[in-house]
Amino acid sequence: MKKKFLVLIEDDFEIMGNGLGNVADLQYLPALALMNIAEKYGVKLTFMVDVAHQLTLKKFCKHPEVKIQSKLWAETVQLMIERGFDVQLHLHPQWVNSVYKDGYFHLTDVWNIGRLLPEEQTALIADSVDYLESLLRQVRPEYDVCAFKGGAWGLQPSTHLMSELGKAGIHIIMGPCDGMVVKRQGLDYSGMEEKNLPYYPNHDDLTKIADASGKSVVIPLQSYSPDLLTFSKYIFNHIFSGLISKSPLRYYHSGSIPADIRELKPLKGKNDFTLNLRPYRTHLKIGDQPFSYLKKSFDTVIGKLREYDAERIPVLIESHTKQYAQNYRDIERFIAYIAENYESEVEFGDMSGYSKELQDNPNLARSKK
Ligand SMILES: [Zn+2]
């Protein structure tokens, strides 16, 4: 008998959005720690790997310092499969048309894949799926790409994008989170017809449920707004860890970071805050939050989802290993907390497993009919 809640931890395996950081520091070491924690508690994970970054590293491999990061990226992602975890596709389009100059990658301000030219979307998706499948079939011959999460949650406009993802065999789509708006990137998920359960989307407007079931399914990020006490603890923790380390980047940059990189702020104006008693609007996340915050967020969202009488509900948790540095203990406590306290109603899954469940039972996702 399957349990009611299927917790899907999806880790966005990437460096900083502006191209700063190093594979060794922000990806390899924290992903290794997360795999160790997951193994200890028997938890499944899906690493959503940013292949746009890796394709760029490969393009600039004549620089030895880039080549070594590219090799470490590939071997780390193979290690995930060797250790039995799932790997799926995440793409940050700002790497397309980026350049490497004087030791820095200079990225663009196109952070929503839907805003790349149609031919750029087509090439990026096809090249990424080819690359990932040939890399991972060396380790697990039956490996397939089946799931995609848009970088910076962006997927709009969606018509061409959905068609290209479908051609590449991708049918699980992530990014939409009710109420999220980033005007600068043309991203608008206000008023989603289905906020919490998986659904078959209208390919021309992902915020709408399709009339009939199809191939692609959106798993929404369930939103969460902490109460003021929980939010204050989060802020306090943020300030406190900021005092310990002056910069989120532990890799030393000699001299000052070039101005075009420092000034790149494509998500400015994202509507995280509103004027009410729960001013901060977000979704389930693991990254730089203290245990008390993580526990409260999970308890609250599960409490809300218990009201649905659906037989199987995926609970999507977005993880960012690049933010883990000072929070490993809190993250381990949180994963242990779910594994030990929710045993009767929660199990952990991954995207490949859920993809099979959906194929066996299309009624797990909603359509209008
Ligand atoms: Zn990302």
Coordinates of C-alpha atoms and ligand atoms in Angstrom, one line a residue:
M1 CA 0.0 0.0 0.0
K2 CA 1.4 3.3 -1.1
K3 CA 1.4 6.2 1.5
K4 CA -0.6 9.3 0.9
F5 CA 2.4 11.7 0.6
L6 CA 5.3 11.3 -1.7
V7 CA 8.1 13.7 -0.7
L8 CA 10.2 14.6 -3.7
I9 CA 13.4 16.4 -2.7
E10 CA 14.7 18.0 -5.9
D11 CA 18.2 19.6 -5.5
D12 CA 19.1 22.4 -7.9
F13 CA 22.7 21.4 -8.6
E14 CA 24.3 24.6 -9.8
I15 CA 26.7 27.5 -9.0
M16 CA 25.6 31.1 -8.4
G17 CA 23.1 32.6 -10.9
N18 CA 25.6 35.3 -11.9
G19 CA 28.2 32.6 -12.7
L20 CA 30.4 33.1 -9.6
G21 CA 31.5 30.1 -7.6
N22 CA 33.3 26.9 -8.3
V23 CA 32.0 23.3 -8.9
A24 CA 34.3 21.9 -6.2
D25 CA 33.0 24.2 -3.5
L26 CA 29.3 24.9 -4.3
Q27 CA 28.5 21.6 -6.0
Y28 CA 30.8 18.6 -5.4
L29 CA 31.3 18.9 -1.6
P30 CA 27.7 19.8 -0.5
A31 CA 26.2 17.2 -2.9
L32 CA 28.4 14.6 -1.4
A33 CA 27.2 15.6 2.1
L34 CA 23.6 15.5 1.0
M35 CA 24.0 12.0 -0.5
N36 CA 25.6 10.8 2.7
I37 CA 22.7 12.2 4.8
A38 CA 20.1 10.7 2.4
E39 CA 21.8 7.3 2.5
K40 CA 21.9 7.4 6.3
Y41 CA 18.1 7.8 6.6
G42 CA 17.1 5.8 3.5
V43 CA 15.9 8.9 1.6
K44 CA 15.6 9.2 -2.2
L45 CA 16.7 12.4 -3.9
T46 CA 16.6 13.9 -7.4
F47 CA 19.5 16.1 -8.5
M48 CA 18.3 18.6 -11.0
V49 CA 21.6 19.4 -12.7
D50 CA 22.2 22.6 -14.7
V51 CA 23.5 21.2 -17.9
A52 CA 23.6 24.7 -19.5
H53 CA 26.5 25.4 -17.1
Q54 CA 28.3 22.2 -18.0
L55 CA 27.9 22.8 -21.8
T56 CA 29.5 26.2 -21.2
L57 CA 32.4 24.7 -19.2
K58 CA 33.0 22.2 -22.0
K59 CA 33.0 25.0 -24.6
F60 CA 35.8 26.8 -22.7
C61 CA 37.8 23.7 -21.8
K62 CA 41.0 25.0 -23.5
H63 CA 41.4 26.9 -20.2
P64 CA 42.8 24.3 -17.8
E65 CA 41.1 25.8 -14.7
V66 CA 37.7 25.4 -16.5
K67 CA 38.5 21.9 -17.8
I68 CA 39.1 20.6 -14.3
Q69 CA 35.7 21.9 -13.1
S70 CA 34.0 20.3 -16.1
K71 CA 35.5 17.0 -15.3
L72 CA 34.6 17.2 -11.6
W73 CA 31.0 18.1 -12.7
A74 CA 30.7 15.1 -14.9
E75 CA 32.2 12.7 -12.4
T76 CA 30.0 14.0 -9.6
V77 CA 26.9 13.6 -11.6
Q78 CA 27.9 10.0 -12.5
L79 CA 28.6 9.4 -8.8
M80 CA 24.9 10.3 -8.1
I81 CA 23.7 7.6 -10.4
E82 CA 26.3 5.1 -9.1
R83 CA 25.0 5.7 -5.6
G84 CA 21.4 5.1 -6.7
F85 CA 20.1 8.6 -6.7
D86 CA 18.1 10.2 -9.6
V87 CA 19.4 12.9 -11.9
Q88 CA 17.2 15.1 -14.0
L89 CA 17.4 18.3 -16.1
H90 CA 17.7 21.9 -14.9
L91 CA 18.7 24.7 -17.2
H92 CA 19.8 28.2 -16.5
P93 CA 19.5 30.0 -19.9
Q94 CA 21.9 32.8 -18.8
W95 CA 24.8 30.5 -19.7
V96 CA 23.7 30.5 -23.4
N97 CA 25.6 33.3 -25.1
S98 CA 27.9 33.8 -22.1
V99 CA 31.7 34.3 -22.4
Y100 CA 34.7 33.4 -20.3
K101 CA 37.2 36.3 -20.0
D102 CA 39.9 37.1 -17.5
G103 CA 39.0 34.2 -15.2
Y104 CA 35.3 35.0 -15.0
F105 CA 32.2 33.9 -16.8
H106 CA 30.1 36.8 -18.0
L107 CA 26.5 35.7 -18.1
T108 CA 23.4 37.3 -19.7
D109 CA 20.3 38.7 -18.0
V110 CA 18.0 36.1 -19.8
W111 CA 17.1 34.0 -16.8
N112 CA 13.8 32.6 -18.1
I113 CA 14.3 29.9 -20.8
G114 CA 11.0 30.9 -22.4
R115 CA 12.7 34.1 -23.4
L116 CA 15.5 32.5 -25.4
L117 CA 14.9 32.5 -29.2
P118 CA 12.9 29.4 -30.2
E119 CA 15.9 28.0 -32.1
E120 CA 18.1 28.5 -29.0
Q121 CA 15.6 26.7 -26.8
T122 CA 15.5 23.8 -29.3
A123 CA 19.3 23.5 -29.4
L124 CA 19.8 23.9 -25.7
I125 CA 17.2 21.2 -24.8
A126 CA 18.3 18.7 -27.4
D127 CA 22.1 19.2 -26.6
S128 CA 21.5 18.9 -22.9
V129 CA 19.4 15.8 -23.1
D130 CA 21.9 14.1 -25.4
Y131 CA 24.8 15.1 -23.2
L132 CA 23.1 13.9 -19.9
E133 CA 21.8 10.6 -21.4
S134 CA 25.2 9.7 -22.9
L135 CA 27.0 10.6 -19.7
L136 CA 24.7 8.6 -17.4
R137 CA 24.1 5.6 -19.6
Q138 CA 27.8 4.8 -19.1
V139 CA 26.8 4.1 -15.5
R140 CA 23.1 3.0 -15.8
P141 CA 22.3 1.8 -19.4
E142 CA 18.5 2.3 -19.0
Y143 CA 18.8 5.9 -17.8
D144 CA 16.3 8.4 -19.3
V145 CA 15.7 12.1 -18.8
C146 CA 12.0 12.5 -17.9
A147 CA 11.8 15.7 -15.7
F148 CA 12.7 19.3 -16.1
K149 CA 12.8 22.3 -13.8
G150 CA 13.2 25.8 -15.3
G151 CA 16.1 27.9 -14.0
A152 CA 14.8 30.8 -11.9
W153 CA 11.4 29.0 -12.1
G154 CA 10.9 30.5 -15.6
L155 CA 8.9 28.6 -18.3
Q156 CA 7.0 31.4 -20.1
P157 CA 6.0 31.9 -22.8
S158 CA 5.5 28.1 -22.8
T159 CA 4.1 27.0 -26.2
H160 CA 7.4 26.3 -28.0
L161 CA 9.2 25.2 -24.8
M162 CA 6.5 22.6 -24.0
S163 CA 6.7 21.2 -27.5
E164 CA 10.5 20.9 -27.4
L165 CA 10.5 19.3 -23.9
G166 CA 7.9 16.8 -25.1
K167 CA 10.0 15.9 -28.1
A168 CA 13.0 15.3 -25.8
G169 CA 10.9 12.8 -23.7
I170 CA 10.4 15.1 -20.8
H171 CA 6.9 14.9 -19.2
I172 CA 7.4 16.2 -15.6
I173 CA 7.6 20.0 -15.5
M174 CA 8.6 22.0 -12.4
G175 CA 8.9 25.7 -11.8
P176 CA 5.3 27.0 -11.3
C177 CA 4.5 28.2 -7.7
D178 CA 1.2 30.0 -7.2
G179 CA 1.6 33.8 -6.8
M180 CA 5.2 34.0 -7.9
V181 CA 5.8 37.0 -10.2
V182 CA 9.2 38.2 -11.6
K183 CA 8.3 41.1 -14.0
R184 CA 11.8 41.5 -15.3
Q185 CA 11.8 38.0 -16.6
G186 CA 8.3 37.9 -17.9
L187 CA 7.3 35.3 -15.3
D188 CA 3.8 35.3 -13.8
Y189 CA 2.2 32.5 -11.9
S190 CA -0.5 34.5 -10.2
G191 CA -3.9 32.8 -9.9
M192 CA -2.9 29.2 -10.8
E193 CA -5.9 27.0 -11.3
E194 CA -4.3 24.3 -9.3
K195 CA -2.0 25.4 -6.5
N196 CA -1.0 22.1 -4.8
L197 CA -1.7 19.0 -6.8
P198 CA -0.1 17.7 -10.0
Y199 CA -2.1 18.6 -13.2
Y200 CA -2.0 18.4 -17.0
P201 CA -1.3 21.9 -18.1
N202 CA -2.6 23.9 -21.0
H203 CA 0.6 24.2 -23.0
D204 CA -0.1 27.8 -24.0
D205 CA -0.6 28.9 -20.4
L206 CA 0.8 26.7 -17.7
T207 CA -1.3 28.3 -15.0
K208 CA -4.3 26.7 -16.5
I209 CA -5.4 23.0 -16.2
A210 CA -5.9 21.3 -19.6
D211 CA -9.3 20.0 -20.6
A212 CA -8.1 16.4 -20.9
S213 CA -5.1 14.4 -19.7
G214 CA -2.0 14.5 -21.9
K215 CA 1.6 13.6 -21.6
S216 CA 3.1 16.5 -19.6
V217 CA 2.4 17.0 -15.9
V218 CA 3.2 20.1 -13.8
I219 CA 4.1 19.4 -10.2
P220 CA 3.6 22.8 -8.5
L221 CA 5.8 24.0 -5.7
Q222 CA 3.4 24.2 -2.8
S223 CA 3.6 27.7 -1.4
Y224 CA 4.3 28.5 2.2
S225 CA 4.2 31.8 4.2
P226 CA 5.9 31.6 7.7
D227 CA 4.3 33.3 10.7
L228 CA 6.2 36.3 12.0
L229 CA 8.0 34.3 14.8
T230 CA 9.3 31.6 12.4
F231 CA 10.2 34.3 9.9
S232 CA 12.1 36.3 12.5
K233 CA 14.2 33.2 13.5
Y234 CA 15.0 32.7 9.8
I235 CA 16.2 36.3 9.4
F236 CA 18.2 36.2 12.7
N237 CA 19.9 33.0 11.5
H238 CA 20.7 34.7 8.2
I239 CA 22.3 37.7 9.9
F240 CA 24.1 35.5 12.3
S241 CA 25.6 33.3 9.6
G242 CA 26.4 36.4 7.7
L243 CA 28.5 37.6 10.6
I244 CA 30.5 34.4 10.7
S245 CA 31.3 34.4 6.9
K246 CA 31.5 37.7 5.2
S247 CA 30.6 36.3 1.8
P248 CA 28.5 33.4 0.7
L249 CA 31.4 32.5 -1.7
R250 CA 34.1 30.6 0.0
Y251 CA 36.3 30.5 -3.1
Y252 CA 38.8 33.3 -3.0
H253 CA 38.6 35.9 -5.8
S254 CA 41.8 37.9 -6.0
G255 CA 41.0 41.6 -6.8
S256 CA 37.5 42.8 -7.2
I257 CA 34.7 41.1 -9.0
P258 CA 34.0 42.8 -12.4
A259 CA 31.2 45.4 -12.3
D260 CA 29.0 43.7 -15.0
I261 CA 28.8 40.6 -12.7
R262 CA 28.2 42.5 -9.5
E263 CA 25.4 44.5 -11.1
L264 CA 23.6 41.6 -12.7
K265 CA 20.3 41.5 -10.9
P266 CA 17.7 39.9 -13.2
L267 CA 15.4 38.8 -10.4
K268 CA 15.1 42.3 -8.8
G269 CA 11.5 43.1 -8.0
K270 CA 10.5 39.4 -7.4
N271 CA 7.3 39.6 -5.2
D272 CA 8.6 37.8 -2.1
F273 CA 6.9 40.3 0.3
T274 CA 3.4 41.4 0.8
L275 CA 1.8 43.7 3.4
N276 CA 0.1 41.4 5.8
L277 CA 0.7 39.3 8.9
R278 CA 2.6 36.6 6.9
P279 CA 4.6 39.0 4.8
Y280 CA 7.0 36.5 3.3
R281 CA 5.8 34.3 0.5
T282 CA 7.8 31.3 -0.5
H283 CA 7.6 27.5 -0.9
L284 CA 9.1 24.4 0.7
K285 CA 12.9 24.7 0.6
I286 CA 16.1 23.3 2.1
G287 CA 19.2 25.5 1.9
D288 CA 20.1 28.1 4.5
Q289 CA 17.3 27.9 7.0
P290 CA 17.5 26.8 10.6
F291 CA 15.9 23.5 11.7
S292 CA 13.0 25.3 13.5
Y293 CA 12.0 27.0 10.2
L294 CA 12.3 23.8 8.1
K295 CA 10.2 21.8 10.6
K296 CA 7.5 24.4 10.8
S297 CA 7.4 24.8 7.0
F298 CA 6.9 21.1 6.5
D299 CA 4.4 20.6 9.3
T300 CA 2.3 23.5 7.9
V301 CA 2.3 22.4 4.3
I302 CA 1.5 18.8 5.2
G303 CA -1.3 20.1 7.5
K304 CA -2.8 21.9 4.5
L305 CA -2.4 19.0 2.1
R306 CA -4.1 16.5 4.6
E307 CA -7.4 18.3 3.7
Y308 CA -7.3 16.9 0.1
D309 CA -8.7 13.5 -0.4
A310 CA -6.4 12.6 -3.3
E311 CA -4.9 9.2 -2.9
R312 CA -1.3 10.2 -3.7
I313 CA 0.1 13.7 -3.3
P314 CA 3.7 14.6 -4.3
V315 CA 5.2 17.1 -1.8
L316 CA 7.9 19.0 -3.7
I317 CA 10.9 20.3 -1.6
E318 CA 13.3 22.5 -3.5
S319 CA 16.9 22.1 -2.2
H320 CA 19.9 24.3 -3.0
T321 CA 23.1 22.5 -2.1
K322 CA 25.1 25.6 -3.0
Q323 CA 23.5 27.3 0.1
Y324 CA 24.3 24.5 2.6
A325 CA 27.7 25.7 3.9
Q326 CA 26.8 26.5 7.5
N327 CA 23.6 24.5 7.7
Y328 CA 24.5 20.8 7.4
R329 CA 23.5 20.0 10.9
D330 CA 20.0 21.6 10.5
I331 CA 19.5 19.9 7.2
E332 CA 20.4 16.5 8.6
R333 CA 18.0 17.1 11.6
F334 CA 15.2 18.0 9.2
I335 CA 15.6 15.0 7.0
A336 CA 15.8 12.8 10.1
Y337 CA 12.7 14.5 11.5
I338 CA 10.6 13.7 8.4
A339 CA 11.9 10.2 8.2
E340 CA 11.2 9.5 11.8
N341 CA 8.0 11.5 12.6
Y342 CA 6.0 11.0 9.4
E343 CA 6.6 7.4 8.8
S344 CA 3.0 6.4 8.7
E345 CA 1.9 8.8 5.9
V346 CA 5.1 10.0 4.1
E347 CA 7.5 8.2 1.8
F348 CA 10.4 9.6 -0.2
G349 CA 10.5 9.3 -3.9
D350 CA 12.4 10.5 -7.0
M351 CA 11.3 11.9 -10.4
S352 CA 12.0 8.7 -12.3
G353 CA 9.9 6.7 -9.9
Y354 CA 7.1 9.2 -9.9
S355 CA 7.2 9.3 -13.7
K356 CA 6.5 5.5 -13.8
E357 CA 3.6 6.0 -11.3
L358 CA 2.1 8.6 -13.5
Q359 CA 2.4 6.3 -16.6
D360 CA 0.7 3.5 -14.7
N361 CA -2.0 5.7 -13.3
P362 CA -2.8 8.9 -15.3
N363 CA -5.5 9.8 -12.8
L364 CA -2.8 10.9 -10.3
A365 CA -2.7 14.2 -12.1
R366 CA -5.7 16.5 -12.6
S367 CA -7.4 17.5 -15.8
K368 CA -10.7 19.3 -16.2
K369 CA -12.5 16.2 -17.4
Ligands
ZN1 ZN 18.6 26.8 -10.5

